[in-house]
């Protein structure tokens, strides 16, 4: 039995084992030789689908966004002392949207106004991974593989970077906005999937935790003349090559890292770096986005895609017990999160459409799983209950909310990139347990759909040290054709 699947193993021990195995995979990746496309093994070329999108923006709701309090409203009962937790499904009432048959939750009025431009999936399902660690489920969602793996699995953005290449040779193909990777809980686990894995550094993300400081990341130091800048770059390459850890890295990984430096050097020497400076945005436009770091991130993502970025992830940021990680005081926290995401998400869709970019830009809003008031995991799960407000009857407002992880049915929004408009797909049960009961969409099939839209076959694979590794787990992901216009 895996430690993660044993309910008697304390969460701290399971987490330590997780970190140990992730570290082993990452170390092995440094010594790996160049991954070879599997199609080359047979002397043929992989047949890729015709793309319906050229760029992709992932709006990541890190921490477990509760579908019944966002995009899949159920029976609503307002807070009152004495309310039984078993009777609590949605803690926000439903509101009308721009599509007659679709209702979402109060607090998302701006998104309600643009629902007619996208597809809402209400039947996304995740496996019950035993001991439910947010970072473990996020690793699974972002790579398509359940960790730990013996291979350092690439992020979906890295797959697009490797298979499709950049849209603009100067712009990074994969950019990650809003997530700190130092100084926050579970940072090592987050680093494990925010990576190009075995593909090498050149296909990894440019990390921009603070959107308002992104311009600094692509600006040479003050007073740095172009010749001095070029000299420093050459010296830095020599220092890297003489690194005492050089023998731990394969030639491929070493060259990949150096190519990533070359790409950064080109960007810092280019006018395209202005796209990173959100202070150049007109004030009226900036203010429509500015609900904080996430809103600014959505603005930055729009500017980057306009300038040729291939894949951009914008996150509300995962930090344990903050943001969507509503183990306590759930209703008040989600109310704040509504305010943080509602206006910028809608503005992003509106701006992309007005600029003629939405048709060829796939925008996805998703989370690692949903939440429930009573159930951890899904029916039959033996996962440890991680809620901090364990009551049967509400006596304080902090008890009002969905405090437990639920993997049986969550919601995903998809806009543009060839998806249908004003379309509702799948359903969850109207009463607990809120399982997906119509057209369930797994992570593998959702990834296959995303990759198909981007013009990448779900069966695309590489030989990694003698092991076949695919863009969807074992190449089995099936694109959901009903979602395409």
Tab-separated table of C-alpha atoms in Angstrom:
chain	number	residue	atom	x	y	z
A	1	UNK	CA	0.000	0.000	0.000
A	2	UNK	CA	1.190	3.508	-0.864
A	3	UNK	CA	1.584	5.748	2.196
A	4	UNK	CA	-0.852	8.207	0.625
A	5	UNK	CA	-3.581	5.581	0.575
A	6	UNK	CA	-3.177	4.511	4.190
A	7	UNK	CA	-5.520	6.487	6.496
A	8	UNK	CA	-3.481	5.433	9.549
A	9	UNK	CA	-0.368	7.266	8.308
A	10	UNK	CA	-0.170	10.839	9.652
A	11	UNK	CA	-0.379	13.551	6.999
A	12	UNK	CA	3.097	14.859	7.935
A	13	UNK	CA	4.687	11.457	7.231
A	14	UNK	CA	2.854	11.123	3.917
A	15	UNK	CA	4.042	14.614	2.965
A	16	UNK	CA	7.681	13.792	3.850
A	17	UNK	CA	7.522	10.639	1.729
A	18	UNK	CA	6.016	12.682	-1.101
A	19	UNK	CA	8.856	15.219	-0.923
A	20	UNK	CA	11.499	12.506	-0.851
A	21	UNK	CA	10.156	10.836	-3.984
A	22	UNK	CA	9.700	14.143	-5.805
A	23	UNK	CA	13.296	15.060	-5.001
A	24	UNK	CA	14.543	11.741	-6.375
A	25	UNK	CA	12.690	12.306	-9.660
A	26	UNK	CA	14.038	15.855	-9.974
A	27	UNK	CA	17.621	14.708	-9.340
A	28	UNK	CA	17.243	11.979	-11.957
A	29	UNK	CA	15.979	14.579	-14.457
A	30	UNK	CA	19.266	16.510	-14.191
A	31	UNK	CA	21.189	13.490	-15.391
A	32	UNK	CA	18.716	12.576	-18.138
A	33	UNK	CA	19.736	12.640	-21.776
A	34	UNK	CA	17.691	14.310	-24.508
A	35	UNK	CA	14.110	12.976	-24.648
A	36	UNK	CA	13.314	11.652	-28.121
A	37	UNK	CA	9.894	11.927	-29.783
A	38	UNK	CA	8.335	8.469	-29.870
A	39	UNK	CA	7.254	8.953	-33.466
A	40	UNK	CA	10.915	9.037	-34.427
A	41	UNK	CA	11.276	5.533	-32.991
A	42	UNK	CA	9.105	4.173	-35.809
A	43	UNK	CA	10.476	6.482	-38.464
A	44	UNK	CA	7.178	8.341	-38.801
A	45	UNK	CA	5.742	11.686	-37.784
A	46	UNK	CA	3.060	12.180	-35.146
A	47	UNK	CA	-0.185	13.251	-36.781
A	48	UNK	CA	-1.406	16.282	-34.881
A	49	UNK	CA	-4.920	17.714	-35.056
A	50	UNK	CA	-5.615	21.025	-36.722
A	51	UNK	CA	-5.370	23.643	-33.943
A	52	UNK	CA	-8.300	25.834	-32.980
A	53	UNK	CA	-6.120	27.924	-30.629
A	54	UNK	CA	-2.634	29.408	-30.814
A	55	UNK	CA	-2.312	30.538	-27.182
A	56	UNK	CA	-3.607	29.323	-23.831
A	57	UNK	CA	-4.326	31.138	-20.552
A	58	UNK	CA	-4.973	29.016	-17.459
A	59	UNK	CA	-6.718	30.846	-14.612
A	60	UNK	CA	-5.836	28.634	-11.654
A	61	UNK	CA	-8.040	28.702	-8.546
A	62	UNK	CA	-5.464	27.138	-6.224
A	63	UNK	CA	-6.768	25.583	-3.010
A	64	UNK	CA	-10.010	23.894	-4.015
A	65	UNK	CA	-12.706	26.159	-5.469
A	66	UNK	CA	-16.115	24.965	-4.222
A	67	UNK	CA	-18.367	24.412	-7.246
A	68	UNK	CA	-21.627	24.785	-5.239
A	69	UNK	CA	-20.482	28.277	-4.185
A	70	UNK	CA	-19.296	29.370	-7.644
A	71	UNK	CA	-20.402	27.767	-10.921
A	72	UNK	CA	-22.731	24.933	-9.878
A	73	UNK	CA	-25.254	26.391	-7.397
A	74	UNK	CA	-27.435	23.990	-5.445
A	75	UNK	CA	-30.180	24.429	-2.879
A	76	UNK	CA	-29.422	27.568	-0.883
A	77	UNK	CA	-30.064	28.175	2.808
A	78	UNK	CA	-28.791	31.396	4.415
A	79	UNK	CA	-26.833	31.346	7.631
A	80	UNK	CA	-28.726	31.063	10.881
A	81	UNK	CA	-27.694	29.549	14.208
A	82	UNK	CA	-29.014	26.028	14.505
A	83	UNK	CA	-28.813	25.228	10.774
A	84	UNK	CA	-27.764	21.608	10.351
A	85	UNK	CA	-24.530	21.192	8.395
A	86	UNK	CA	-26.154	18.270	6.583
A	87	UNK	CA	-28.684	20.716	5.112
A	88	UNK	CA	-26.018	23.110	3.802
A	89	UNK	CA	-25.256	22.778	0.090
A	90	UNK	CA	-24.691	26.269	-1.396
A	91	UNK	CA	-23.999	29.256	0.814
A	92	UNK	CA	-24.710	31.740	-1.999
A	93	UNK	CA	-27.974	32.053	-3.938
A	94	UNK	CA	-28.074	31.439	-7.687
A	95	UNK	CA	-28.204	34.326	-10.163
A	96	UNK	CA	-29.157	34.539	-13.830
A	97	UNK	CA	-26.483	34.733	-16.522
A	98	UNK	CA	-26.337	35.750	-20.173
A	99	UNK	CA	-27.475	32.183	-21.020
A	100	UNK	CA	-31.020	31.255	-20.051
A	101	UNK	CA	-30.319	27.681	-18.866
A	102	UNK	CA	-27.162	28.553	-16.902
A	103	UNK	CA	-27.167	29.988	-13.388
A	104	UNK	CA	-24.115	30.645	-11.243
A	105	UNK	CA	-23.618	32.016	-7.737
A	106	UNK	CA	-24.206	35.502	-6.425
A	107	UNK	CA	-21.009	37.534	-6.391
A	108	UNK	CA	-19.991	36.495	-9.917
A	109	UNK	CA	-22.197	38.944	-11.797
A	110	UNK	CA	-19.488	40.087	-14.224
A	111	UNK	CA	-18.608	36.508	-15.208
A	112	UNK	CA	-22.351	35.836	-15.546
A	113	UNK	CA	-22.388	38.516	-18.211
A	114	UNK	CA	-19.794	36.762	-20.387
A	115	UNK	CA	-20.892	33.139	-19.926
A	116	UNK	CA	-22.475	33.332	-23.374
A	117	UNK	CA	-18.947	33.411	-24.811
A	118	UNK	CA	-17.787	30.143	-23.286
A	119	UNK	CA	-18.432	26.580	-22.201
A	120	UNK	CA	-19.172	25.579	-18.599
A	121	UNK	CA	-18.259	22.013	-17.623
A	122	UNK	CA	-19.968	20.877	-14.408
A	123	UNK	CA	-18.772	17.283	-14.415
A	124	UNK	CA	-15.000	17.464	-14.030
A	125	UNK	CA	-13.860	14.619	-11.770
A	126	UNK	CA	-10.616	13.834	-9.968
A	127	UNK	CA	-9.502	10.523	-8.470
A	128	UNK	CA	-9.503	10.086	-4.721
A	129	UNK	CA	-5.789	9.951	-3.958
A	130	UNK	CA	-6.149	8.749	-0.376
A	131	UNK	CA	-4.373	11.302	1.795
A	132	UNK	CA	-5.573	14.452	0.047
A	133	UNK	CA	-2.700	16.904	-0.264
A	134	UNK	CA	-3.446	20.038	-2.276
A	135	UNK	CA	-0.032	20.035	-3.904
A	136	UNK	CA	-0.382	16.374	-4.844
A	137	UNK	CA	-3.695	16.992	-6.593
A	138	UNK	CA	-2.299	20.151	-8.196
A	139	UNK	CA	0.676	18.152	-9.471
A	140	UNK	CA	-1.790	15.662	-10.983
A	141	UNK	CA	-3.878	18.387	-12.623
A	142	UNK	CA	-0.927	20.322	-14.041
A	143	UNK	CA	1.048	17.332	-15.358
A	144	UNK	CA	-1.644	14.709	-15.940
A	145	UNK	CA	0.204	12.214	-13.739
A	146	UNK	CA	-0.473	11.135	-10.171
A	147	UNK	CA	2.648	11.788	-8.093
A	148	UNK	CA	5.108	10.651	-7.109
A	149	UNK	CA	6.570	9.558	-10.442
A	150	UNK	CA	10.004	8.141	-11.161
A	151	UNK	CA	10.198	10.676	-14.025
A	152	UNK	CA	10.018	14.446	-13.500
A	153	UNK	CA	6.732	15.086	-15.302
A	154	UNK	CA	6.478	18.321	-17.331
A	155	UNK	CA	3.778	20.916	-16.692
A	156	UNK	CA	1.201	21.202	-19.507
A	157	UNK	CA	2.691	24.608	-20.329
A	158	UNK	CA	6.073	22.938	-20.852
A	159	UNK	CA	4.493	20.447	-23.255
A	160	UNK	CA	3.161	23.326	-25.334
A	161	UNK	CA	6.520	25.068	-25.175
A	162	UNK	CA	8.380	21.912	-26.309
A	163	UNK	CA	5.987	20.654	-28.979
A	164	UNK	CA	4.766	23.960	-30.415
A	165	UNK	CA	7.636	26.307	-29.634
A	166	UNK	CA	7.244	30.033	-29.075
A	167	UNK	CA	4.789	32.230	-30.976
A	168	UNK	CA	7.304	35.047	-30.739
A	169	UNK	CA	10.994	34.068	-30.619
A	170	UNK	CA	11.676	36.787	-28.041
A	171	UNK	CA	8.781	36.035	-25.680
A	172	UNK	CA	8.972	33.113	-23.225
A	173	UNK	CA	6.603	30.382	-24.378
A	174	UNK	CA	5.590	29.466	-20.791
A	175	UNK	CA	4.947	32.123	-18.135
A	176	UNK	CA	3.646	31.545	-14.609
A	177	UNK	CA	2.056	34.518	-12.805
A	178	UNK	CA	1.093	34.997	-9.167
A	179	UNK	CA	2.512	31.971	-7.327
A	180	UNK	CA	5.379	32.442	-4.903
A	181	UNK	CA	7.690	29.450	-4.838
A	182	UNK	CA	9.655	30.544	-1.781
A	183	UNK	CA	8.457	31.378	1.711
A	184	UNK	CA	5.045	29.702	1.456
A	185	UNK	CA	3.768	26.359	2.696
A	186	UNK	CA	4.336	23.318	0.452
A	187	UNK	CA	6.693	25.359	-1.725
A	188	UNK	CA	8.884	22.357	-2.594
A	189	UNK	CA	5.839	20.431	-3.803
A	190	UNK	CA	4.723	23.405	-5.889
A	191	UNK	CA	8.158	23.625	-7.495
A	192	UNK	CA	7.895	19.960	-8.461
A	193	UNK	CA	5.201	20.606	-11.062
A	194	UNK	CA	6.022	24.227	-11.940
A	195	UNK	CA	8.770	22.946	-14.179
A	196	UNK	CA	9.611	21.555	-17.594
A	197	UNK	CA	10.620	18.272	-15.980
A	198	UNK	CA	12.658	16.051	-18.290
A	199	UNK	CA	12.349	18.541	-21.181
A	200	UNK	CA	14.976	20.821	-19.651
A	201	UNK	CA	15.221	24.399	-18.422
A	202	UNK	CA	14.622	26.098	-21.769
A	203	UNK	CA	11.013	24.869	-21.789
A	204	UNK	CA	10.312	25.743	-18.166
A	205	UNK	CA	8.314	28.691	-16.862
A	206	UNK	CA	9.291	32.269	-16.346
A	207	UNK	CA	7.947	32.822	-12.826
A	208	UNK	CA	6.451	36.217	-12.003
A	209	UNK	CA	4.923	36.051	-8.501
A	210	UNK	CA	4.126	39.776	-8.402
A	211	UNK	CA	2.555	41.130	-11.618
A	212	UNK	CA	3.297	44.744	-10.681
A	213	UNK	CA	7.004	43.865	-10.513
A	214	UNK	CA	7.140	41.887	-13.765
A	215	UNK	CA	8.766	44.771	-15.637
A	216	UNK	CA	11.726	44.661	-13.246
A	217	UNK	CA	12.312	41.017	-14.204
A	218	UNK	CA	12.976	41.943	-17.826
A	219	UNK	CA	14.928	45.151	-17.273
A	220	UNK	CA	18.753	45.284	-17.071
A	221	UNK	CA	20.097	46.903	-13.895
A	222	UNK	CA	20.021	50.697	-13.856
A	223	UNK	CA	23.031	52.211	-15.583
A	224	UNK	CA	23.951	48.936	-17.304
A	225	UNK	CA	25.361	49.732	-20.775
A	226	UNK	CA	24.684	47.260	-23.593
A	227	UNK	CA	28.356	46.248	-23.952
A	228	UNK	CA	28.737	45.631	-20.217
A	229	UNK	CA	25.510	43.655	-20.264
A	230	UNK	CA	26.842	41.452	-23.089
A	231	UNK	CA	30.154	40.958	-21.258
A	232	UNK	CA	28.329	39.871	-18.100
A	233	UNK	CA	26.320	37.352	-20.090
A	234	UNK	CA	29.479	35.759	-21.514
A	235	UNK	CA	31.114	35.621	-18.080
A	236	UNK	CA	28.018	34.084	-16.551
A	237	UNK	CA	28.012	31.304	-19.168
A	238	UNK	CA	31.631	30.455	-18.288
A	239	UNK	CA	30.793	30.327	-14.594
A	240	UNK	CA	27.873	27.997	-15.263
A	241	UNK	CA	30.057	25.702	-17.322
A	242	UNK	CA	32.604	25.480	-14.477
A	243	UNK	CA	29.943	24.776	-11.839
A	244	UNK	CA	31.236	22.091	-9.393
A	245	UNK	CA	27.884	20.308	-9.838
A	246	UNK	CA	28.442	20.114	-13.575
A	247	UNK	CA	29.174	16.379	-13.448
A	248	UNK	CA	25.666	15.742	-12.104
A	249	UNK	CA	24.092	17.161	-15.258
A	250	UNK	CA	23.885	15.539	-18.665
A	251	UNK	CA	25.144	17.487	-21.654
A	252	UNK	CA	21.555	17.865	-22.818
A	253	UNK	CA	20.385	19.395	-19.527
A	254	UNK	CA	23.454	21.665	-19.416
A	255	UNK	CA	22.845	22.936	-22.942
A	256	UNK	CA	19.144	23.342	-22.243
A	257	UNK	CA	19.949	25.569	-19.279
A	258	UNK	CA	22.337	27.665	-21.354
A	259	UNK	CA	19.731	28.034	-24.095
A	260	UNK	CA	17.300	29.300	-21.466
A	261	UNK	CA	19.871	31.989	-20.563
A	262	UNK	CA	20.139	32.912	-24.237
A	263	UNK	CA	16.379	33.328	-24.418
A	264	UNK	CA	16.382	35.558	-21.340
A	265	UNK	CA	19.205	37.640	-22.837
A	266	UNK	CA	17.210	38.173	-26.056
A	267	UNK	CA	14.167	39.295	-24.083
A	268	UNK	CA	16.119	41.769	-21.964
A	269	UNK	CA	17.533	43.238	-25.167
A	270	UNK	CA	14.139	43.573	-26.897
A	271	UNK	CA	11.359	46.159	-27.025
A	272	UNK	CA	8.899	43.282	-26.441
A	273	UNK	CA	9.709	43.507	-22.746
A	274	UNK	CA	7.298	46.465	-22.558
A	275	UNK	CA	4.485	43.905	-22.488
A	276	UNK	CA	5.574	43.034	-18.943
A	277	UNK	CA	5.040	46.590	-17.694
A	278	UNK	CA	1.394	46.889	-16.614
A	279	UNK	CA	1.964	50.522	-15.600
A	280	UNK	CA	1.905	51.297	-19.342
A	281	UNK	CA	-1.747	50.231	-19.459
A	282	UNK	CA	-4.224	53.160	-19.631
A	283	UNK	CA	-5.520	53.947	-16.129
A	284	UNK	CA	-9.156	53.194	-16.948
A	285	UNK	CA	-8.230	49.742	-18.236
A	286	UNK	CA	-5.836	49.076	-15.335
A	287	UNK	CA	-8.515	49.965	-12.786
A	288	UNK	CA	-11.021	47.527	-14.305
A	289	UNK	CA	-8.580	44.682	-13.659
A	290	UNK	CA	-7.108	45.837	-10.383
A	291	UNK	CA	-8.661	43.706	-7.645
A	292	UNK	CA	-5.207	42.783	-6.373
A	293	UNK	CA	-2.472	40.423	-7.561
A	294	UNK	CA	-4.818	38.080	-9.419
A	295	UNK	CA	-6.559	40.892	-11.272
A	296	UNK	CA	-3.227	42.453	-12.189
A	297	UNK	CA	-2.101	38.998	-13.313
A	298	UNK	CA	-5.049	38.747	-15.699
A	299	UNK	CA	-4.072	42.107	-17.186
A	300	UNK	CA	-0.460	40.986	-17.526
A	301	UNK	CA	-1.591	37.733	-19.180
A	302	UNK	CA	-3.590	39.663	-21.770
A	303	UNK	CA	-0.602	41.889	-22.569
A	304	UNK	CA	1.731	38.886	-22.839
A	305	UNK	CA	-0.576	36.936	-25.142
A	306	UNK	CA	-0.937	40.040	-27.303
A	307	UNK	CA	2.860	40.064	-27.578
A	308	UNK	CA	3.182	36.391	-28.490
A	309	UNK	CA	3.331	34.291	-25.317
A	310	UNK	CA	2.206	30.702	-25.933
A	311	UNK	CA	1.017	29.594	-22.464
A	312	UNK	CA	0.329	31.791	-19.441
A	313	UNK	CA	-0.914	30.595	-16.061
A	314	UNK	CA	-2.411	33.135	-13.660
A	315	UNK	CA	-3.131	31.891	-10.164
A	316	UNK	CA	-5.007	33.208	-7.149
A	317	UNK	CA	-2.008	31.579	-5.430
A	318	UNK	CA	-2.028	28.463	-3.350
A	319	UNK	CA	-0.981	29.022	0.260
A	320	UNK	CA	-2.257	26.527	2.855
A	321	UNK	CA	-5.406	27.773	4.621
A	322	UNK	CA	-5.647	30.931	2.520
A	323	UNK	CA	-7.695	31.968	-0.515
A	324	UNK	CA	-9.673	28.982	-1.911
A	325	UNK	CA	-8.298	26.679	0.816
A	326	UNK	CA	-11.428	27.220	2.919
A	327	UNK	CA	-11.006	24.846	5.844
A	328	UNK	CA	-12.609	27.434	8.131
A	329	UNK	CA	-14.763	30.552	7.736
A	330	UNK	CA	-15.631	29.306	4.259
A	331	UNK	CA	-18.481	31.611	3.264
A	332	UNK	CA	-16.667	34.839	4.134
A	333	UNK	CA	-13.492	33.647	2.378
A	334	UNK	CA	-15.329	32.679	-0.808
A	335	UNK	CA	-17.165	36.001	-0.767
A	336	UNK	CA	-13.743	37.693	-0.836
A	337	UNK	CA	-12.539	35.388	-3.607
A	338	UNK	CA	-15.614	36.249	-5.692
A	339	UNK	CA	-14.602	39.903	-5.519
A	340	UNK	CA	-11.029	39.046	-6.437
A	341	UNK	CA	-11.793	37.026	-9.592
A	342	UNK	CA	-15.150	38.266	-10.924
A	343	UNK	CA	-14.295	41.550	-12.617
A	344	UNK	CA	-10.824	40.676	-13.989
A	345	UNK	CA	-11.905	37.335	-15.477
A	346	UNK	CA	-14.813	38.986	-17.277
A	347	UNK	CA	-12.599	41.881	-18.386
A	348	UNK	CA	-9.991	39.486	-19.760
A	349	UNK	CA	-12.604	37.733	-21.898
A	350	UNK	CA	-14.067	41.056	-23.050
A	351	UNK	CA	-10.671	42.514	-23.948
A	352	UNK	CA	-9.534	39.414	-25.832
A	353	UNK	CA	-12.755	39.446	-27.837
A	354	UNK	CA	-12.554	43.160	-28.609
A	355	UNK	CA	-8.959	42.725	-29.791
A	356	UNK	CA	-9.868	39.805	-32.036
A	357	UNK	CA	-7.801	37.395	-29.929
A	358	UNK	CA	-10.442	35.270	-28.198
A	359	UNK	CA	-11.129	33.009	-31.174
A	360	UNK	CA	-7.516	31.816	-31.107
A	361	UNK	CA	-6.853	32.031	-27.360
A	362	UNK	CA	-8.082	29.203	-25.128
A	363	UNK	CA	-8.899	30.495	-21.628
A	364	UNK	CA	-9.462	27.886	-18.892
A	365	UNK	CA	-10.610	28.480	-15.309
A	366	UNK	CA	-10.127	25.436	-13.080
A	367	UNK	CA	-9.147	24.135	-9.631
A	368	UNK	CA	-7.707	20.914	-8.215
A	369	UNK	CA	-11.054	19.791	-6.751
A	370	UNK	CA	-14.310	21.077	-5.281
A	371	UNK	CA	-15.609	21.225	-1.673
A	372	UNK	CA	-18.429	19.875	0.458
A	373	UNK	CA	-19.780	20.600	3.934
A	374	UNK	CA	-19.773	16.972	5.106
A	375	UNK	CA	-17.662	14.732	2.898
A	376	UNK	CA	-13.879	14.373	2.466
A	377	UNK	CA	-12.909	12.970	-0.937
A	378	UNK	CA	-16.002	11.202	-2.281
A	379	UNK	CA	-18.370	8.432	-1.140
A	380	UNK	CA	-16.377	5.469	0.113
A	381	UNK	CA	-13.199	7.463	0.675
A	382	UNK	CA	-11.118	6.728	3.759
A	383	UNK	CA	-9.247	10.031	3.512
A	384	UNK	CA	-8.640	11.861	6.773
A	385	UNK	CA	-11.096	14.685	7.484
A	386	UNK	CA	-9.048	17.900	7.296
A	387	UNK	CA	-11.774	20.430	8.120
A	388	UNK	CA	-11.057	22.624	11.131
A	389	UNK	CA	-14.723	23.481	11.808
A	390	UNK	CA	-16.092	20.040	12.645
A	391	UNK	CA	-19.628	20.702	13.841
A	392	UNK	CA	-23.009	19.157	13.086
A	393	UNK	CA	-25.000	22.340	13.730
A	394	UNK	CA	-23.986	25.944	12.977
A	395	UNK	CA	-23.422	28.126	16.035
A	396	UNK	CA	-21.019	30.705	14.565
A	397	UNK	CA	-20.696	32.365	11.178
A	398	UNK	CA	-17.227	30.834	10.746
A	399	UNK	CA	-18.890	27.406	10.517
A	400	UNK	CA	-20.930	28.498	7.492
A	401	UNK	CA	-19.192	27.254	4.360
A	402	UNK	CA	-17.829	24.228	2.513
A	403	UNK	CA	-14.781	23.130	4.466
A	404	UNK	CA	-13.951	19.664	3.152
A	405	UNK	CA	-12.214	18.497	-0.038
A	406	UNK	CA	-14.533	16.909	-2.607
A	407	UNK	CA	-13.248	15.102	-5.703
A	408	UNK	CA	-16.510	13.730	-7.109
A	409	UNK	CA	-17.530	16.712	-9.238
A	410	UNK	CA	-16.100	20.162	-9.939
A	411	UNK	CA	-16.549	22.948	-12.491
A	412	UNK	CA	-14.329	24.192	-15.321
A	413	UNK	CA	-14.917	27.257	-17.500
A	414	UNK	CA	-13.491	27.369	-21.024
A	415	UNK	CA	-13.599	30.380	-23.336
A	416	UNK	CA	-12.458	30.893	-26.923
A	417	UNK	CA	-9.958	28.660	-28.677
A	418	UNK	CA	-12.623	26.826	-30.673
A	419	UNK	CA	-14.922	25.999	-27.756
A	420	UNK	CA	-18.703	26.322	-28.051
A	421	UNK	CA	-20.326	29.509	-26.805
A	422	UNK	CA	-23.061	29.593	-24.175
A	423	UNK	CA	-22.742	25.830	-23.746
A	424	UNK	CA	-23.377	23.774	-20.610
A	425	UNK	CA	-21.805	20.316	-20.408
A	426	UNK	CA	-22.301	17.657	-17.753
A	427	UNK	CA	-24.090	17.807	-14.424
A	428	UNK	CA	-23.713	16.890	-10.766
A	429	UNK	CA	-26.439	15.493	-8.536
A	430	UNK	CA	-28.875	18.087	-7.120
A	431	UNK	CA	-28.550	16.658	-3.602
A	432	UNK	CA	-25.613	15.242	-1.660
A	433	UNK	CA	-23.450	13.466	-2.626
A	434	UNK	CA	-22.874	15.979	-5.421
A	435	UNK	CA	-21.223	13.490	-7.747
A	436	UNK	CA	-20.922	14.000	-11.494
A	437	UNK	CA	-23.928	12.136	-12.902
A	438	UNK	CA	-23.748	13.194	-16.555
A	439	UNK	CA	-20.792	13.216	-18.959
A	440	UNK	CA	-17.927	12.996	-16.432
A	441	UNK	CA	-14.682	14.582	-17.670
A	442	UNK	CA	-11.450	13.216	-16.189
A	443	UNK	CA	-8.179	15.123	-15.976
A	444	UNK	CA	-6.813	12.962	-18.803
A	445	UNK	CA	-9.734	13.782	-21.087
A	446	UNK	CA	-9.707	17.473	-20.166
A	447	UNK	CA	-5.996	17.617	-20.988
A	448	UNK	CA	-6.654	15.781	-24.259
A	449	UNK	CA	-9.267	18.413	-25.103
A	450	UNK	CA	-6.889	21.272	-24.275
A	451	UNK	CA	-4.040	19.733	-26.272
A	452	UNK	CA	-6.305	18.983	-29.228
A	453	UNK	CA	-7.399	22.621	-29.290
A	454	UNK	CA	-3.726	23.637	-29.311
A	455	UNK	CA	-2.942	21.244	-32.159
A	456	UNK	CA	-1.160	18.575	-30.110
A	457	UNK	CA	-2.197	14.940	-30.356
A	458	UNK	CA	-3.145	13.443	-26.954
A	459	UNK	CA	-0.943	10.475	-27.935
A	460	UNK	CA	2.185	12.630	-28.280
A	461	UNK	CA	5.018	10.979	-26.396
A	462	UNK	CA	8.755	10.985	-25.777
A	463	UNK	CA	11.270	8.317	-24.904
A	464	UNK	CA	12.765	9.295	-21.547
A	465	UNK	CA	15.706	7.093	-20.567
A	466	UNK	CA	14.037	4.112	-22.226
A	467	UNK	CA	10.565	4.818	-20.839
A	468	UNK	CA	7.686	6.098	-22.999
A	469	UNK	CA	6.055	9.196	-21.506
A	470	UNK	CA	2.949	10.813	-23.008
A	471	UNK	CA	1.243	14.191	-22.862
A	472	UNK	CA	-1.830	12.451	-21.418
A	473	UNK	CA	-1.278	9.554	-19.037
A	474	UNK	CA	-0.114	6.577	-21.124
A	475	UNK	CA	-1.556	8.371	-24.166
A	476	UNK	CA	-5.084	7.375	-23.162
A	477	UNK	CA	-6.715	10.798	-22.887
A	478	UNK	CA	-9.666	11.316	-25.238
A	479	UNK	CA	-10.647	14.773	-26.438
A	480	UNK	CA	-14.255	15.707	-25.620
A	481	UNK	CA	-15.498	16.531	-29.102
A	482	UNK	CA	-18.847	17.889	-27.915
A	483	UNK	CA	-17.096	20.931	-26.434
A	484	UNK	CA	-15.791	22.180	-29.785
A	485	UNK	CA	-17.781	24.602	-31.907
